[in-house]
Every structure is written in C-alpha cells, then in structure tokens.
Amino acid sequence: MTLLGYKLKQTQQLDRRLQQSLRVLQMSGIELEREVENWLSDNPLLERKDTDEFSDAEFSHYTAPARQIGGDEGEDMLSNIAGEQDFKQYLHAQVCEHPLSDQEAACVHILIDFLDEQGYLTDSIEDILDHTPLEWMLDEAMLQHALTALKKFDPAGVAAADLNESLILQIERLGECAAKPAALHIVRNALDSIDGNRSQTLARIKKHLPQTDSGTLEAALDLIASLNPFPAAGFASSTPTPYIRPDVWVEESKDGWTVSFNEDSLPPLQMNSEYCELMPSEGLSPEWKEKIGEARQYLDALELRKATVVRLAEYIVKHQADFFTFGEIGLVPLLMKDAAAELGVAESTVSRAANQKYLSCPRGVFPLHYFFTSAVQTESSGEIFSQTAAKAVLSQLIDNEDKHKPHTDETIVRLLKLRGIEVSRRTVAKYRESLGIPAAHRRKTAE
C-alpha cells in the first residue's frame, strides 16, 4: 500500500470513529440501549457485563419519577417530554411537504428543536443564534425566513412567540366570517378583558368595539374559545416513559458540589472473553480483524460519551453553583459557545452532550440544557442576569402577592427593578404567559 493510500485509509478510519462517537454522544439513554442491542446482535465479540439485580427500593434511588423532575416543566415534565418528542416528529415530517430549499429546510428543522413543550418559540432569533454552533453559518435573516415558513405548518399557531400570536395565527387561517375581524381585534387589543363572567366580558369588549353589535361580539368570543391555546396539546405519547435515569449525580460535600457519573445510565458492555481467548494471535481473517476494530470502536465511543458528559456537568456545576444552593433564582447566563471554548471542543459537541442528558441533585432532576440560559442586560446599569432567574423572581413576587390586590404587570416591572432586574412591561407579560400565570384581574380573589 502506498503512503498516500495508507493515509487515506487511516483518515477514513478516524472519520468513522469520530462519526460513531458523535452519534453515541447525541443519543438519549433509550436510543443508546437500542443501538447497543444492534451492536450485540451484529458483533459476537461484544457482550454485556454481569450486573447485580436491583430491588425496587434501589431502583428508585437512581431513577426519577415525574414528581421529582425540576425546572420550568415542573411536575409534568416527563409527560411533556414524551408529548414534545411526538409533536416535534410530526413537525419534522412536514418539512418535506413545503416548498423549501435545502438551506431553508435545515433552518426549519433547527427552529422545531427550539420549540417549547407548548409548541411556542419563546427564544428570540438572537438567542437561537447564540445557542447554535458557529460552524453552521446561520444568520438572522435565514432563521427569520425559516420561522415565517414554520408558522404555516400544522397545527395552526405553532412557533408563535406567545398566546396572543398563536391565537392570531389560528384566526387568520379560518375562512371569512362576520366574527373574524372582531375576534382578531379582541385578541390583539383586549384579550385580558376575557374572563369567566360572560356579561362583564361583553361589556368590557364593547368599549373596544362600540360599533360592533352584541351578536357579532358573542360569535367572536365563541370563536376565540374554540381555539387551541397550546399548539402542542393533544400530542401526548401513547407510551410515556415512567422514569428518567440521570446521567450524572451532583452532591454536596465538604469541598463543595461534586459530580459523579451514574454508571447505570450506560449499557454495561465489554469484549467477549471467551471469543477473545479462542482468537489466534496471528493469521486472523480480514473479517475478524474488522470485527475486533469495530468492537473496540464501540467501547471507545461509550467511554468518550461518559467523559464528555461528566466534563460538561462539571462545567455546569462550576458556573451555576448558586443554583444548587438557592434554586432558579441563582442561575446566571450561560452559553454553549462559552462552554465549548473552555472545554476545548466544538460547540456542536457541547450541544450533543447536553441533548437528552439529565443531572440529579437535591433539588430534583434537570436536563443539562436547562442550565444554559439566555442573558438579559439592563439598560441603565448594563448589569446582566439570566432570563430563567428573572422568571423565578417574577413567579416569587406573584406567589407572595395580596390575592385581593394582585400585582399588575406595571407593578411587577417596578418590583423587579428594585431587585436589579430591568425589563419592559411587554417582557413581564411574556414571562408571565410562558409560566402559565394569568393577568392580574384573573388572579384577583373576592374580598
């Protein structure tokens, strides 16, 4: 073999090893289990290690029932994850049904992956650019064009920034009727006026549309009530996963917060000792040599997955230490590109390592993606804080408010400013809606 041929073959082998490692790193725990089953059926040189059987009590120690899951998803996170996966698969499958170029289709696929569990796109285009690898060469115009295309997908209302936009997108797709213009006006200008008291609602709406007759307003309210507030609703998985097995543990010690890998999250694989002992030291056929190399490649990919996930978790613990002590309010802005720079890997590697991997700590079980939060900068002081932390403070303010005189969005703006968080009233409304918190007049209880 010539030197050039040798180098070409060596490069191809390295590329295959790298591709295999990246695939394994990207997979969820369930996907990895399926992949390992394929390896075992295809390569006799691999076998599962003998592991002790666990009792139900031991099993519950390193798996997480839905009530222990932490983060914005709250108690229903597991069912949301299952539903989110099916919902996104439904959207991904639609990409080929729309007249999109390869570049446009790729951008739509990226945006679909950023949708939240309700089917909204709450991240700004700028935030999405900050959380995607630089080597993808994306720009704001490309993503904005892709977003316009995604909003035409089914179900209507998908990829809206908030409830108002989702309802508007749904109404705009309806056929022409007398109630449609009134319904659009109500959603755009007076959605907060709607509550459970129909007569009072009509009186408030009439102030916004004095020239519209009561029958049309009634029809408009009925039309709005028929819409779906959450585009992803109804996409729950038929076989939801009852448990999540975390990939890493985070525990407090005398030296601070420490990270350890959950060995049970990785399929216990090893070389088959019996076959290896029977192998001659020389004279192996090319087929068996390939099987040996393939088996070692698989084992190396598993080890690399373990090492990368642990390194990323250690990075998270180092930079988000206050979260483990104080909760959401302690989160600071953290970007994947910064993690990639510090860890010395590609940004896409960080994204793969965080994909469907979970961290267990005294506060619950959290996806690694949860700890990468967008930054918000105050206009006056230039101080930077995390969007998730701002939402946590907002939620805390509303939890502690006087239920007879709940805080308006303008009041919340002032209270947040006293705590060093400067955001607009529109941003407060957006955060409140993303947390599922109704407007002040709907939170008010009778004296």
Coordinates of C-alpha atoms in Angstrom, one line a residue:
M1 CA 0.0 0.0 0.0
T2 CA 1.3 3.4 -0.9
L3 CA 1.9 6.1 1.7
L4 CA -1.0 8.1 0.2
G5 CA -3.3 5.1 0.3
Y6 CA -2.3 4.4 3.9
K7 CA -3.0 8.0 4.9
L8 CA -6.4 7.9 3.1
K9 CA -7.4 4.7 4.8
Q10 CA -6.2 6.0 8.2
T11 CA -8.2 9.2 7.7
Q12 CA -11.3 7.3 6.8
Q13 CA -11.0 5.1 9.9
L14 CA -10.6 8.2 12.0
D15 CA -13.6 9.8 10.4
R16 CA -15.7 6.7 11.0
R17 CA -14.6 6.6 14.7
L18 CA -15.4 10.3 15.1
Q19 CA -18.8 9.9 13.4
Q20 CA -19.6 6.9 15.6
S21 CA -18.5 8.8 18.8
L22 CA -20.6 11.8 17.9
R23 CA -23.7 9.6 17.1
V24 CA -23.3 7.9 20.5
L25 CA -22.9 11.2 22.3
Q26 CA -26.0 12.6 20.7
M27 CA -28.3 9.7 21.7
S28 CA -30.7 9.6 24.6
G29 CA -30.4 6.8 27.1
I30 CA -33.3 4.8 25.4
E31 CA -31.8 5.3 21.9
L32 CA -28.4 4.1 23.2
E33 CA -29.9 1.0 24.6
R34 CA -31.4 0.2 21.2
E35 CA -28.1 0.9 19.5
V36 CA -26.2 -1.4 21.8
E37 CA -28.8 -4.2 21.1
N38 CA -27.9 -3.8 17.4
W39 CA -24.2 -4.0 18.2
L40 CA -24.6 -7.2 20.3
S41 CA -26.7 -8.9 17.6
D42 CA -24.2 -7.9 14.9
N43 CA -20.8 -8.4 16.6
P44 CA -20.1 -11.6 18.6
L45 CA -17.0 -10.1 20.2
L46 CA -19.2 -7.9 22.4
E47 CA -21.2 -9.0 25.5
R48 CA -23.0 -7.4 28.4
K49 CA -21.2 -7.4 31.7
D50 CA -22.7 -9.3 34.5
T51 CA -24.6 -6.9 36.8
D52 CA -26.4 -7.4 40.0
E53 CA -30.2 -7.3 40.0
F54 CA -31.6 -4.4 41.8
S55 CA -34.6 -4.3 44.2
D56 CA -37.4 -1.8 43.6
A57 CA -36.1 0.3 46.5
E58 CA -32.6 0.5 45.0
F59 CA -34.0 1.2 41.5
S60 CA -35.8 4.3 42.8
H61 CA -32.5 5.7 44.1
Y62 CA -31.2 6.4 40.6
T63 CA -34.3 6.9 38.6
A64 CA -36.6 9.9 38.8
P65 CA -40.4 9.8 38.9
A66 CA -42.2 12.7 37.4
R67 CA -42.8 14.5 40.7
Q68 CA -39.0 14.8 41.2
I69 CA -38.3 16.5 37.9
G70 CA -37.2 20.1 38.3
G71 CA -37.2 23.2 36.1
D72 CA -39.9 25.1 34.3
E73 CA -41.5 21.8 33.3
G74 CA -42.5 21.1 36.9
E75 CA -44.4 18.1 38.0
D76 CA -45.5 17.1 34.5
M77 CA -42.1 17.2 32.8
L78 CA -41.9 13.6 31.9
S79 CA -45.3 13.5 30.1
N80 CA -44.4 16.8 28.5
I81 CA -41.1 15.4 27.2
A82 CA -42.9 12.4 25.7
G83 CA -45.5 14.7 24.1
E84 CA -42.9 17.1 22.9
Q85 CA -41.0 14.4 21.1
D86 CA -44.1 13.2 19.2
F87 CA -45.1 16.8 18.4
K88 CA -41.7 17.6 17.0
Q89 CA -41.6 14.4 15.0
Y90 CA -44.9 15.5 13.5
L91 CA -43.4 18.8 12.5
H92 CA -40.1 17.4 11.2
A93 CA -42.1 15.1 9.0
Q94 CA -43.9 18.1 7.4
V95 CA -40.7 19.8 6.2
C96 CA -40.6 17.8 3.0
E97 CA -44.2 18.8 2.3
H98 CA -43.4 22.5 1.9
P99 CA -41.5 24.2 -1.0
L100 CA -38.3 24.9 0.9
S101 CA -34.7 24.9 -0.3
D102 CA -32.2 22.6 1.5
Q103 CA -30.9 25.6 3.5
E104 CA -34.4 26.7 4.4
A105 CA -35.4 23.2 5.4
A106 CA -32.3 22.8 7.6
C107 CA -33.2 26.1 9.4
V108 CA -36.8 25.0 9.9
H109 CA -35.6 21.7 11.5
I110 CA -33.4 23.8 13.9
L111 CA -36.3 26.0 14.9
I112 CA -38.5 23.0 15.5
D113 CA -36.0 21.7 18.0
F114 CA -36.2 25.1 19.9
L115 CA -40.0 24.9 20.4
D116 CA -41.1 24.6 24.0
E117 CA -43.4 21.9 25.3
Q118 CA -46.4 24.0 24.4
G119 CA -45.4 24.5 20.8
Y120 CA -44.3 28.1 21.3
L121 CA -41.0 29.6 20.2
T122 CA -40.2 31.7 23.2
D123 CA -36.5 32.1 22.4
S124 CA -35.6 35.1 20.2
I125 CA -33.7 34.6 16.9
E126 CA -30.7 36.2 18.6
D127 CA -30.9 33.7 21.5
I128 CA -31.1 30.8 19.0
L129 CA -28.1 32.1 17.1
D130 CA -26.2 32.2 20.4
H131 CA -27.1 28.6 21.2
T132 CA -26.2 27.1 17.8
P133 CA -22.7 26.2 16.6
L134 CA -20.8 28.9 14.7
E135 CA -19.8 26.3 12.1
W136 CA -23.4 26.0 11.0
M137 CA -23.0 29.5 9.5
L138 CA -26.5 30.7 10.4
D139 CA -27.7 34.3 10.3
E140 CA -30.7 36.2 11.5
A141 CA -32.3 36.6 8.1
M142 CA -32.1 32.9 7.3
L143 CA -33.8 32.0 10.6
Q144 CA -36.4 34.7 10.3
H145 CA -37.3 33.4 6.9
A146 CA -37.5 29.8 8.2
L147 CA -39.7 31.0 11.1
T148 CA -42.2 32.5 8.7
A149 CA -42.3 29.2 6.9
L150 CA -42.7 27.2 10.1
K151 CA -45.7 29.3 11.2
K152 CA -47.5 27.9 8.1
F153 CA -47.2 24.3 9.4
D154 CA -49.9 22.4 11.2
P155 CA -51.2 22.7 13.8
A156 CA -52.2 26.3 13.3
G157 CA -50.5 28.6 15.8
V158 CA -47.2 26.6 16.0
A159 CA -44.0 28.6 16.6
A160 CA -45.8 31.7 17.9
A161 CA -43.9 33.7 20.5
D162 CA -46.9 33.8 22.9
L163 CA -50.6 33.0 23.3
N164 CA -51.7 36.2 21.5
E165 CA -49.7 35.5 18.4
S166 CA -50.8 31.8 18.4
L167 CA -54.4 32.8 18.5
I168 CA -53.9 35.3 15.8
L169 CA -52.2 32.7 13.6
Q170 CA -55.2 30.4 14.1
I171 CA -57.8 33.0 13.4
E172 CA -56.0 34.1 10.2
R173 CA -56.3 30.6 8.8
L174 CA -60.0 30.5 9.3
G175 CA -62.5 31.2 6.4
E176 CA -64.1 34.6 6.1
C177 CA -67.0 35.2 8.6
A178 CA -68.5 38.2 10.3
A179 CA -66.9 37.4 13.6
K180 CA -63.3 37.1 12.3
P181 CA -62.4 40.8 12.3
A182 CA -63.8 41.3 15.8
A183 CA -62.0 38.2 17.1
L184 CA -58.7 39.4 15.7
H185 CA -59.2 42.9 17.3
I186 CA -60.1 41.3 20.7
V187 CA -57.0 39.1 20.7
R188 CA -54.7 41.9 19.6
N189 CA -56.1 44.5 22.0
A190 CA -58.3 43.1 24.7
L191 CA -57.5 39.5 25.4
D192 CA -57.1 40.3 29.1
S193 CA -60.7 41.5 29.2
I194 CA -62.0 38.0 28.8
D195 CA -62.8 36.1 31.9
G196 CA -65.4 33.6 33.2
N197 CA -68.2 36.2 33.5
R198 CA -69.7 36.5 30.0
S199 CA -71.8 39.6 30.6
Q200 CA -69.0 41.5 32.2
T201 CA -66.6 40.4 29.4
L202 CA -69.1 41.6 26.7
A203 CA -69.3 45.0 28.5
R204 CA -65.6 45.4 28.5
I205 CA -65.2 44.2 24.9
K206 CA -68.0 46.6 23.8
K207 CA -65.8 49.6 24.9
H208 CA -63.1 48.4 22.4
L209 CA -65.6 47.7 19.6
P210 CA -68.5 50.2 20.1
Q211 CA -69.7 49.9 16.5
T212 CA -70.0 46.1 16.6
D213 CA -73.3 44.5 17.5
S214 CA -73.6 42.2 20.5
G215 CA -74.4 39.2 18.3
T216 CA -71.1 39.5 16.4
L217 CA -69.2 40.0 19.7
E218 CA -70.8 36.9 21.1
A219 CA -69.8 35.0 18.0
A220 CA -66.2 36.4 18.2
L221 CA -65.9 35.2 21.8
D222 CA -67.2 31.8 20.8
L223 CA -64.7 31.7 18.0
I224 CA -61.8 32.6 20.4
A225 CA -63.0 30.0 22.9
S226 CA -62.8 27.3 20.2
L227 CA -59.1 27.9 19.5
N228 CA -56.3 25.9 20.9
P229 CA -54.2 27.9 23.4
F230 CA -51.3 25.4 23.2
P231 CA -50.4 24.2 19.7
A232 CA -48.7 21.0 21.1
A233 CA -51.8 20.0 23.1
G234 CA -53.1 16.5 22.2
F235 CA -49.7 15.1 21.2
A236 CA -49.1 13.1 24.3
S237 CA -47.1 9.9 23.8
S238 CA -49.1 6.7 23.8
T239 CA -46.4 5.0 25.9
P240 CA -44.9 7.6 28.2
T241 CA -41.7 6.8 30.0
P242 CA -42.4 6.4 33.7
Y243 CA -38.8 7.1 34.8
I244 CA -35.8 9.1 33.8
R245 CA -32.4 7.7 34.7
P246 CA -30.0 10.6 35.3
D247 CA -26.6 10.5 33.7
V248 CA -24.8 12.3 36.5
W249 CA -25.2 12.9 40.2
V250 CA -24.4 16.3 41.8
E251 CA -24.0 16.1 45.6
E252 CA -22.7 18.4 48.3
S253 CA -19.5 17.6 50.1
K254 CA -17.2 19.4 52.4
D255 CA -15.3 20.6 49.3
G256 CA -18.5 22.0 47.6
W257 CA -20.7 20.5 44.9
T258 CA -19.2 17.4 43.2
V259 CA -20.1 15.4 40.1
S260 CA -20.1 11.7 39.7
F261 CA -21.2 9.6 36.7
N262 CA -24.2 7.3 37.1
E263 CA -22.7 4.0 35.7
D264 CA -26.2 2.6 35.4
S265 CA -27.0 5.1 32.7
L266 CA -24.5 3.5 30.3
P267 CA -25.1 0.0 28.9
P268 CA -22.6 -2.4 30.6
L269 CA -20.6 -3.6 27.6
Q270 CA -17.3 -5.4 27.3
M271 CA -15.3 -7.6 24.9
N272 CA -16.5 -11.3 25.0
S273 CA -13.7 -13.0 26.9
E274 CA -14.4 -16.5 25.6
Y275 CA -14.2 -15.4 22.0
C276 CA -11.1 -13.4 22.7
E277 CA -9.3 -16.3 24.3
L278 CA -10.1 -18.5 21.2
M279 CA -8.7 -15.9 18.8
P280 CA -5.3 -16.8 17.4
S281 CA -2.6 -14.3 17.9
E282 CA -1.7 -14.3 14.2
G283 CA -3.4 -15.2 11.0
L284 CA -6.8 -13.6 11.6
S285 CA -9.0 -13.1 8.6
P286 CA -9.8 -9.6 7.5
E287 CA -13.4 -10.1 8.6
W288 CA -12.4 -10.9 12.2
K289 CA -9.9 -8.1 12.3
E290 CA -12.7 -5.7 11.3
K291 CA -15.0 -7.1 14.0
I292 CA -12.3 -6.6 16.6
G293 CA -11.7 -3.0 15.5
E294 CA -15.4 -2.4 15.4
A295 CA -15.9 -3.7 18.9
R296 CA -13.1 -1.6 20.3
Q297 CA -14.5 1.4 18.5
Y298 CA -17.9 0.9 20.1
L299 CA -16.4 0.6 23.6
D300 CA -14.3 3.8 23.0
A301 CA -17.4 5.7 21.9
L302 CA -19.2 4.7 25.1
E303 CA -16.2 5.9 27.2
L304 CA -16.0 9.1 25.3
R305 CA -19.7 9.8 25.9
K306 CA -19.1 9.2 29.6
A307 CA -16.1 11.5 29.8
T308 CA -17.7 14.3 27.8
V309 CA -21.0 14.3 29.7
V310 CA -19.0 14.4 33.0
R311 CA -16.9 17.3 31.8
L312 CA -19.9 19.2 30.7
A313 CA -21.7 18.6 34.1
E314 CA -18.6 19.7 36.0
Y315 CA -18.6 22.9 33.9
I316 CA -22.2 23.5 34.7
V317 CA -21.7 22.9 38.4
K318 CA -18.7 25.3 38.4
H319 CA -20.6 28.1 36.7
Q320 CA -24.1 27.5 38.1
A321 CA -23.0 26.8 41.7
D322 CA -25.5 29.2 43.2
F323 CA -28.4 27.3 41.6
F324 CA -27.7 24.2 43.7
T325 CA -27.8 26.4 46.8
F326 CA -30.5 28.9 46.0
G327 CA -32.5 27.4 43.2
E328 CA -33.6 29.0 39.9
I329 CA -33.0 32.5 41.3
G330 CA -29.3 31.6 41.4
L331 CA -29.0 30.8 37.7
V332 CA -26.6 33.0 35.7
P333 CA -26.4 33.5 31.9
L334 CA -24.5 30.6 30.3
L335 CA -24.0 29.9 26.6
M336 CA -22.9 26.7 24.9
K337 CA -20.2 28.6 22.9
D338 CA -18.6 29.6 26.1
A339 CA -18.7 26.0 27.4
A340 CA -17.1 24.8 24.1
A341 CA -14.3 27.4 24.4
E342 CA -13.5 26.4 28.0
L343 CA -13.7 22.7 27.4
G344 CA -11.7 22.9 24.1
V345 CA -14.4 21.2 22.0
A346 CA -16.7 22.2 19.1
E347 CA -19.9 23.9 20.1
S348 CA -21.8 21.1 18.3
T349 CA -20.2 18.6 20.7
V350 CA -21.5 20.5 23.7
S351 CA -25.0 20.6 22.1
R352 CA -24.8 16.8 21.6
A353 CA -23.5 16.2 25.1
A354 CA -26.4 18.2 26.6
N355 CA -29.0 16.5 24.3
Q356 CA -31.5 14.4 26.4
K357 CA -28.9 14.0 29.3
Y358 CA -30.0 14.6 32.9
L359 CA -28.5 15.7 36.1
S360 CA -29.8 14.7 39.5
C361 CA -29.2 16.9 42.5
P362 CA -31.0 17.6 45.8
R363 CA -33.4 20.0 44.0
G364 CA -34.6 17.3 41.5
V365 CA -33.7 16.0 38.1
F366 CA -32.9 18.5 35.4
P367 CA -31.9 18.3 31.7
L368 CA -28.4 19.7 31.1
H369 CA -30.0 22.1 28.5
Y370 CA -31.8 23.7 31.4
F371 CA -28.6 25.3 32.8
F372 CA -27.8 27.1 29.5
T373 CA -29.8 30.3 30.0
S374 CA -30.1 33.4 27.9
A375 CA -28.7 36.7 29.1
V376 CA -30.8 39.9 29.7
Q377 CA -29.0 43.2 30.1
T378 CA -30.4 46.2 32.0
E379 CA -30.4 49.4 30.0
S380 CA -29.3 51.7 32.8
S381 CA -26.6 49.8 34.7
G382 CA -25.7 47.3 32.0
E383 CA -26.0 44.5 34.6
I384 CA -26.5 41.0 33.1
F385 CA -28.8 38.4 34.6
S386 CA -30.4 35.2 33.4
Q387 CA -33.8 35.0 31.8
T388 CA -34.6 31.9 33.9
A389 CA -33.6 33.7 37.1
A390 CA -35.8 36.7 36.2
K391 CA -38.8 34.4 35.7
A392 CA -38.1 32.8 39.1
V393 CA -38.2 36.2 40.8
L394 CA -41.4 37.1 38.9
S395 CA -43.0 33.9 40.0
Q396 CA -41.9 34.5 43.6
L397 CA -43.4 38.0 43.6
I398 CA -46.8 36.7 42.3
D399 CA -46.8 33.8 44.8
N400 CA -46.4 36.3 47.7
E401 CA -48.8 39.0 46.4
D402 CA -52.0 40.0 48.1
K403 CA -54.6 37.9 46.2
H404 CA -57.2 40.6 46.8
K405 CA -55.0 43.2 45.1
P406 CA -52.7 41.2 42.7
H407 CA -49.7 42.9 41.1
T408 CA -50.3 44.4 37.7
D409 CA -47.6 43.9 35.1
E410 CA -46.6 47.6 35.6
T411 CA -46.2 46.9 39.3
I412 CA -44.1 43.8 38.7
V413 CA -41.8 45.9 36.4
R414 CA -41.2 48.3 39.4
L415 CA -40.7 45.5 41.9
L416 CA -38.2 43.7 39.6
K417 CA -36.3 47.0 39.1
L418 CA -35.9 47.3 42.9
R419 CA -34.2 43.9 42.7
G420 CA -31.8 45.0 39.9
I421 CA -33.8 43.4 37.1
E422 CA -34.9 46.0 34.5
V423 CA -37.4 44.7 31.9
S424 CA -40.3 46.2 30.0
R425 CA -43.9 45.6 30.7
R426 CA -44.2 43.6 27.5
T427 CA -41.3 41.4 28.7
V428 CA -43.0 40.8 32.0
A429 CA -46.2 39.8 30.2
K430 CA -44.2 37.4 28.0
Y431 CA -42.5 35.8 31.0
R432 CA -45.8 35.6 32.9
E433 CA -47.6 33.9 30.0
S434 CA -44.7 31.4 29.5
L435 CA -45.1 30.4 33.2
G436 CA -48.8 29.9 32.7
I437 CA -49.7 32.8 35.1
P438 CA -52.9 34.7 34.1
A439 CA -53.2 38.5 34.1
A440 CA -53.8 40.4 37.4
H441 CA -57.6 40.7 37.0
R442 CA -57.8 36.9 36.6
R443 CA -55.7 36.3 39.7
K444 CA -57.9 38.5 41.9
T445 CA -60.0 36.8 44.5
A446 CA -63.1 38.3 46.0
E447 CA -62.8 40.3 49.3

